[in-house]
XYZ file of C-alpha atoms in Angstrom:
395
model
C 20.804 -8.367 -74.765
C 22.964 -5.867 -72.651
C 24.626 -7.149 -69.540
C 23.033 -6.781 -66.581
C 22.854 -7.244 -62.617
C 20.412 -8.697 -60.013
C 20.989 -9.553 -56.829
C 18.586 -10.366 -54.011
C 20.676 -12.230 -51.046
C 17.691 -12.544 -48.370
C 16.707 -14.965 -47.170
C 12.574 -14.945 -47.179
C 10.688 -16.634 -44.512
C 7.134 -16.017 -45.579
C 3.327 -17.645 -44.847
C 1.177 -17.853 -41.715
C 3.129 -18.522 -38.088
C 6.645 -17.310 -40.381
C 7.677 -15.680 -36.907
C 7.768 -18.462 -35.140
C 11.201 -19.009 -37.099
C 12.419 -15.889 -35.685
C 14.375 -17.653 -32.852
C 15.788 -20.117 -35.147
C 17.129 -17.337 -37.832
C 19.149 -15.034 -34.730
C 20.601 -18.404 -33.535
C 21.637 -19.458 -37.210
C 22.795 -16.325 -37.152
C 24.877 -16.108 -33.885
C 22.846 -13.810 -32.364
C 21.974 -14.169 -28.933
C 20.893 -10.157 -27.786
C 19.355 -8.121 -30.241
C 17.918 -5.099 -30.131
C 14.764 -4.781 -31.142
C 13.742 -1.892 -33.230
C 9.998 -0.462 -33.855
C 7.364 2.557 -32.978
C 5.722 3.345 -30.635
C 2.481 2.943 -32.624
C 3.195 -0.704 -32.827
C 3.898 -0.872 -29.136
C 0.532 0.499 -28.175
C -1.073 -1.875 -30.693
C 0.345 -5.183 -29.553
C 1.844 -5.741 -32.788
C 5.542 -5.786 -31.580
C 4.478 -7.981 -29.023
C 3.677 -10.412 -31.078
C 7.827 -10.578 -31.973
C 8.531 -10.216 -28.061
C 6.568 -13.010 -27.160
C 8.182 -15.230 -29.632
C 12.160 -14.187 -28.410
C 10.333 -14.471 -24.438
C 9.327 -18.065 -25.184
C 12.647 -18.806 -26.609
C 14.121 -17.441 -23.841
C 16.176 -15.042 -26.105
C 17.038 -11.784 -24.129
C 16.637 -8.402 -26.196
C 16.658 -4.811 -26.308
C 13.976 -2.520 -27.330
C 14.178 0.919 -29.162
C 10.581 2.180 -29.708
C 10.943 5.810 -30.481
C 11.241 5.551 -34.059
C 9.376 8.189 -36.186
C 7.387 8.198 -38.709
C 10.313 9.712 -40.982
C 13.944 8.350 -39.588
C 16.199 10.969 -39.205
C 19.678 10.949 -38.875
C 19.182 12.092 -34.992
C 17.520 8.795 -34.382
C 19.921 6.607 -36.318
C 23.100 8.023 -34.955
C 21.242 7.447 -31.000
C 20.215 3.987 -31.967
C 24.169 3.259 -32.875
C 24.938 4.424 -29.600
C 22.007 2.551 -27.871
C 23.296 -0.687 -29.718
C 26.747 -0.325 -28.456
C 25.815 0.338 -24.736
C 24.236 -2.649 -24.200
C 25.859 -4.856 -25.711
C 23.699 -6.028 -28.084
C 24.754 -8.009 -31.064
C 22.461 -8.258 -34.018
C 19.161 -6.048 -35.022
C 15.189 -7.037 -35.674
C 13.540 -4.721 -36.990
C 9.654 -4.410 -36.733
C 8.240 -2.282 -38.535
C 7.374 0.219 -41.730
C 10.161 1.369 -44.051
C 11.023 4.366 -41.655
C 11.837 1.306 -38.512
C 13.472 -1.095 -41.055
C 15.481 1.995 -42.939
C 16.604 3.586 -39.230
C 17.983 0.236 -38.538
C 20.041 -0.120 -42.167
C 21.079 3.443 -41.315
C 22.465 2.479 -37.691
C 23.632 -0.665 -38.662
C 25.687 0.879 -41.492
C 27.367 3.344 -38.707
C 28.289 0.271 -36.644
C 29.955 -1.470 -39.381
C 31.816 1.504 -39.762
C 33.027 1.297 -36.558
C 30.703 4.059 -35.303
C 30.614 6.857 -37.832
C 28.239 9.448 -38.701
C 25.571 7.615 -40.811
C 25.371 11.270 -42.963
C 29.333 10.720 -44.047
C 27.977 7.544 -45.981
C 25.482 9.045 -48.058
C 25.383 8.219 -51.866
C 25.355 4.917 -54.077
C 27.817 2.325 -52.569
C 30.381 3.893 -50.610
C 29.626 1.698 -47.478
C 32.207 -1.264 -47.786
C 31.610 -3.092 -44.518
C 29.435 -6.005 -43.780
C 26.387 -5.324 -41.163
C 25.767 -7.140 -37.714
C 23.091 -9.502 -38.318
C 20.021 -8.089 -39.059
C 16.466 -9.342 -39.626
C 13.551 -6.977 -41.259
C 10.021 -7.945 -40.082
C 7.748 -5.875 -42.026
C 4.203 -4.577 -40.824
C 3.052 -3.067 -43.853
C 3.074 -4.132 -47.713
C 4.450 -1.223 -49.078
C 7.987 -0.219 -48.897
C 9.717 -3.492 -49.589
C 12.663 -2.328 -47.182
C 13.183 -5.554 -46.093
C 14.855 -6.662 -49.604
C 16.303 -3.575 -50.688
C 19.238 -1.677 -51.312
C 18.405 1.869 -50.284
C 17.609 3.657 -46.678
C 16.158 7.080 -46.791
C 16.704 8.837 -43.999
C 15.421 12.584 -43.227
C 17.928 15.074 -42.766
C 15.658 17.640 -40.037
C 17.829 20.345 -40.358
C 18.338 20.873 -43.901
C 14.218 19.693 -44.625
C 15.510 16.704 -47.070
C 15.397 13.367 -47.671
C 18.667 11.565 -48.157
C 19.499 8.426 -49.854
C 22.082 6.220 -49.161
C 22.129 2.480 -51.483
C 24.639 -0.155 -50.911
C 23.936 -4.160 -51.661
C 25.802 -3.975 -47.869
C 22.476 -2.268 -46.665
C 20.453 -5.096 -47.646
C 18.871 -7.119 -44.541
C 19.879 -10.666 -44.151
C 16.613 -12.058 -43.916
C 12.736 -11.011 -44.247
C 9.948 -12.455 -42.012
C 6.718 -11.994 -44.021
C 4.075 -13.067 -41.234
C 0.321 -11.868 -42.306
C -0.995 -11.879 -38.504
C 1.564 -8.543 -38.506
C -0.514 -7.049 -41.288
C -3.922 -8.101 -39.987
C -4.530 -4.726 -37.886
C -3.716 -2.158 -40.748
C -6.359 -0.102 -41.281
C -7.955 0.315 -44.681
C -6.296 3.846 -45.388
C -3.290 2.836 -44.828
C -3.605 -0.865 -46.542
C -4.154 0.975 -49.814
C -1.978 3.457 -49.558
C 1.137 1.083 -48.901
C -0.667 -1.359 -51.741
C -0.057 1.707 -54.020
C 3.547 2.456 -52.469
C 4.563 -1.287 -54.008
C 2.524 -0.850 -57.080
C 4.478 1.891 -57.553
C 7.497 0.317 -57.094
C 6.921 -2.526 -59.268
C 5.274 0.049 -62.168
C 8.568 2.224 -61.627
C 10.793 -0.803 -62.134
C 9.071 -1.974 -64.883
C 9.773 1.301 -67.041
C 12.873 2.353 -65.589
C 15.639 3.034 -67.829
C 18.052 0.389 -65.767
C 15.298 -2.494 -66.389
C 16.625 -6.069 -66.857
C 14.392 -10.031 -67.944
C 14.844 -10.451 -64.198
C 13.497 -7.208 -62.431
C 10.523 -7.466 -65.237
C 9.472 -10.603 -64.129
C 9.317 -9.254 -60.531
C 7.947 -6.141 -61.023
C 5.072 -8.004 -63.446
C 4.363 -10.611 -60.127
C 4.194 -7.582 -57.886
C 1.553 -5.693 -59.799
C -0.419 -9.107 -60.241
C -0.455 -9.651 -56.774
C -0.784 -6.581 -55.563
C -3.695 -5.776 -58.251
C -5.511 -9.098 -56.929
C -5.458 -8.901 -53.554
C -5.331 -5.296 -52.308
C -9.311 -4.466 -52.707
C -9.377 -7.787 -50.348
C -7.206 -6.336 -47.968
C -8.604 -3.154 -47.426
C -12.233 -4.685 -47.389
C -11.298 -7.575 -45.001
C -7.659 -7.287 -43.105
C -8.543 -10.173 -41.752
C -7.972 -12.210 -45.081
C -4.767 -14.631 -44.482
C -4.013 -14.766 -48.377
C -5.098 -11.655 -49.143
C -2.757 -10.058 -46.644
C 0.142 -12.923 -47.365
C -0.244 -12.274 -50.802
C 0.018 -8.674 -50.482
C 2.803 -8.951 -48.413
C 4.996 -11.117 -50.803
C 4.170 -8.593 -54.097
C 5.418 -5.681 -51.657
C 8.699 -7.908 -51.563
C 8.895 -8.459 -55.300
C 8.107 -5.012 -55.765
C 11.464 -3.931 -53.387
C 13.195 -6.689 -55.146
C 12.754 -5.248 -58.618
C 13.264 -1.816 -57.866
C 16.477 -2.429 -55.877
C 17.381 -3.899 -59.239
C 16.252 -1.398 -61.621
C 15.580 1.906 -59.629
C 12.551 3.856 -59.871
C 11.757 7.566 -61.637
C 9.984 10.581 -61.294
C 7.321 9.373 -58.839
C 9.571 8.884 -55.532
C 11.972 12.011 -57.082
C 8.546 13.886 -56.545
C 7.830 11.938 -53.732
C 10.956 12.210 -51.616
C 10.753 16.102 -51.965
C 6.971 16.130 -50.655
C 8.202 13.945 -47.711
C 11.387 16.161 -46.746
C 10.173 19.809 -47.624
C 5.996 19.414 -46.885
C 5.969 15.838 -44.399
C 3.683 13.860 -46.503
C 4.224 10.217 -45.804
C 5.722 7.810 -48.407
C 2.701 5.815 -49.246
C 0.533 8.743 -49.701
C 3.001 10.770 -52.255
C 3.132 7.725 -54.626
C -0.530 6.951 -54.099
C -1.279 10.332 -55.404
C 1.516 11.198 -57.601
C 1.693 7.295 -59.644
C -1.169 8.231 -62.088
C -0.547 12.225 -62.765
C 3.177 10.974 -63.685
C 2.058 8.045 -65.975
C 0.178 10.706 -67.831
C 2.727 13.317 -67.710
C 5.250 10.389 -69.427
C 2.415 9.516 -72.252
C 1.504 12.402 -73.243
C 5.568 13.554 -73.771
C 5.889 10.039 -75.435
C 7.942 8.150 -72.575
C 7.745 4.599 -71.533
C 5.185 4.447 -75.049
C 4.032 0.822 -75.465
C 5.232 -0.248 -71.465
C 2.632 0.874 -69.535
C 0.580 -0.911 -72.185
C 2.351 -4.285 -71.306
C 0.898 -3.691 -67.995
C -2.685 -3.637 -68.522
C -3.335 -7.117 -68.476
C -1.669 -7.423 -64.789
C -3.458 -4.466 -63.494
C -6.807 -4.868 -64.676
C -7.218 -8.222 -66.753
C -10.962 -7.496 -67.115
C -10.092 -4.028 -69.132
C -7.494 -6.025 -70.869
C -10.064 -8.404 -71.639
C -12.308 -5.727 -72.960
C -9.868 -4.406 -75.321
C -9.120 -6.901 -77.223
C -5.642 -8.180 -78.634
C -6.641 -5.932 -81.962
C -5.981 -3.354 -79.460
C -3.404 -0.486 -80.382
C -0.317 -0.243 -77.730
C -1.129 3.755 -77.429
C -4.770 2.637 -76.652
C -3.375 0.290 -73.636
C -1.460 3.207 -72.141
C -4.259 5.184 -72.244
C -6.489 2.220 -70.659
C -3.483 1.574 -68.217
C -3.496 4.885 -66.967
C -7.273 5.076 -66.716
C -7.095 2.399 -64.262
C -4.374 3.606 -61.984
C -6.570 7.007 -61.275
C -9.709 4.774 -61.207
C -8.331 2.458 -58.215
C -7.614 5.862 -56.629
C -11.011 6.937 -56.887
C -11.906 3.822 -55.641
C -10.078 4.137 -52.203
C -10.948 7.930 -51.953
C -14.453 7.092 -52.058
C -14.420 3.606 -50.025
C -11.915 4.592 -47.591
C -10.969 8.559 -47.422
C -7.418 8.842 -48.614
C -7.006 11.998 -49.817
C -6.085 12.707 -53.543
C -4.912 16.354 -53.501
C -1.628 18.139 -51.855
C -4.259 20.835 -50.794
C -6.011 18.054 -48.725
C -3.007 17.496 -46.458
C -2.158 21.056 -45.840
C 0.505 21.521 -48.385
C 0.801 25.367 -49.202
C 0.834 26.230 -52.985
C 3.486 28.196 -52.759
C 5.206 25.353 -50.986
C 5.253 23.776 -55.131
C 8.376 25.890 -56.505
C 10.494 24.837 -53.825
C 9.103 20.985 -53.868
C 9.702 21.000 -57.762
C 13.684 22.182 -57.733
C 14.277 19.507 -55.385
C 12.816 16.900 -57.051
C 14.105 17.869 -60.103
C 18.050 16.980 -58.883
C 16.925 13.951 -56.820
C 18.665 10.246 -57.852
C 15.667 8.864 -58.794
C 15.054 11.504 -61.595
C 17.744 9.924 -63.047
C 16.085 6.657 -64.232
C 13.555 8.555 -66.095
C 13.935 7.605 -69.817
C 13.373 11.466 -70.181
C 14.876 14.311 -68.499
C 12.316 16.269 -66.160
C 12.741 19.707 -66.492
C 11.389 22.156 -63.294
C 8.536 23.095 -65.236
C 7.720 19.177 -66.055
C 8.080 18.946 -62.018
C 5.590 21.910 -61.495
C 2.897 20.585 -63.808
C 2.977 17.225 -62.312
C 2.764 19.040 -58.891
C -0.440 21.360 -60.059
C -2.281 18.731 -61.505
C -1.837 16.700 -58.208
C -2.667 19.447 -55.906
């Protein structure tokens, strides 16, 4: 066996009333005035109140930035340094999607560099100096943010998506609470469910893989497999959500280990150059690049491996007699087939042309993704035209 890395250092607080311990972790922690990051979404829900309350009945004073977008920029990060410094605040909580939890790694990171220019730190590992405290309280099961390495932040004037990934960018600890989750509606339930799928599916063939990532990446699509028709039927469901929640986590874990491919290099290029959100690119995009990798013979006999994870009854069906090309094959059948499902049950779109992308908008989407980091993981090169054709059959 080659040598190999994984780290994980957060601490996870996870199960019903898991906030409640919020209190406990800033004092552990030193912290005694945060600032408290989130959207203003979750403001006009009541979700981040739910956090608020918690610090108010400890008696815990805070800040509050709520003007995160949906995409963080580097606008908002270098503001939220600024904020941070004004008032004195001493540690961050972030409540939130990946785009609040990634803002805050990004203004953290400028902090610990006493105040620089998030931008100057883009790249794999140049940051070198340790964050103020920061907890990640995540409201969706998708990104896994809360346990990993990277922050993508949008660049607004140069229509790209940047990536920055340092261990140092790494929250301290994770709150997985389900009550947070509870008030996602079922659109966005699956496509978050299928941002972590993808995650764990990516990790699980990327060329960086390790025995330790695997055996995340293999939990995450269990969980996430079991328990995400639940959770878009009935958000209400404590383990379904809980469940969810801690296969998003895995998910993060393993790909923060291993990396992912050609699904979030396609992905981050529709988010910076056309605005499609995260959750919806990989939703769309996981299944068209699966095929795309068969049928030029990549990741041959992996996806395969899968199958029984995904969809055990298929699995089942098949048979152990069952040839590894034929459990690709099956594999992939099953990824477009819980797409269908969703489109049909819920509305999420499954074409580029559905959310207003312009098809001449696909050249330009294609040469981006074709030099992003994640391409690199790939255990094939993709060529522009591989991009493109990936791109046509998904719009």
């Amino acid at each position: 066996m080659k040598a190999f890395e994984f780290c994980c250092p957060t601490k996870i607080i996870a199960g019903s009333h898991a906030l409640d311990k919020l209190p406990d972790e800033l004092a552990d922690r030193g912290v005694v005035h945060p600032l408290v990051m989130t959207d203003a979404g979750l403001m006009k829900l009541g979700v981040a109140a739910k956090l608020t309350d918690v610090l108010d009945a400890a008696d815990v004073a805070y800040e509050v930035f709520d003007q995160v977008p949906p995409d963080s920029s580097m606008d908002v990060v270098n503001e939220v340094a600024r904020l941070y410094a004004e008032r004195g605040c001493d540690g961050f909580v972030a409540i939130g999607g990946g785009s609040v939890i990634d803002t805050t790694k990004g203004a953290a990171a400028s902090l610990a560099c006493e105040g620089v220019d998030f931008a100057t730190l883009q790249g794999s590992e140049i940051l070198h100096a340790d964050l103020p405290p920061f907890i990640a309280v995540p409201t969706t099961a998708g990104t896994g943010s809360e346990v990993t390495l990277v922050a993508v932040v949008a660049d607004t004037k140069k229509h790209a998506k940047l990536s920055f990934t340092s261990y140092k960018l790494v929250p301290h600890a994770a709150i997985l609470d389900p009550a947070l989750t509870a008030s996602l509606p079922p659109k966005l339930t699956a496509t978050t469910g299928m941002d972590a799928l993808t995650h764990a599916v990516e990790a699980y063939t990327s060329i960086q893989k390790n025995p330790v990532s695997d055996a995340f990446a293999v939990k995450a699509i269990e969980l996430i497999a079991a328990n995400l028709p639940t959770a878009c039927r009935d958000g209400a469901n404590v383990d379904a959500r809980t469940s969810l929640a801690l296969g998003s986590l895995m998910a993060g874990a393993a790909f923060s280990n291993a990396m992912v491919g050609i699904v979030h290099a396609l992905g981050h290029s529709l988010g910076g150059l056309c605005h499609i959100p995260h959750g919806q690119a990989m939703m769309m995009l996981l299944p068209h690049c699966v095929r795309f990798n068969l049928y030029h013979g990549v990741h041959a006999g992996l996806y395969g491996e899968l199958l029984s994870h995904l969809a055990p009854a298929r699995a089942a069906e098949l048979g152990p007699q069952a040839m590894p090309a034929e459990r690709d094959l099956a594999f992939c059948d099953a990824l477009f087939a819980m797409n269908e499902h969703c489109h049909e049950q819920y509305g999420v779109p499954l074409k580029l042309s559905e959310l207003g992308v312009a098809h001449d908008q696909l050249p330009a989407v294609a040469r981006q993704a074709r030099y992003d980091g994640a391409a690199l993981y790939n255990e094939a090169e993709i060529t522009l035209d591989d991009a493109l054709e990936i791109l046509e059959a998904t719009y």
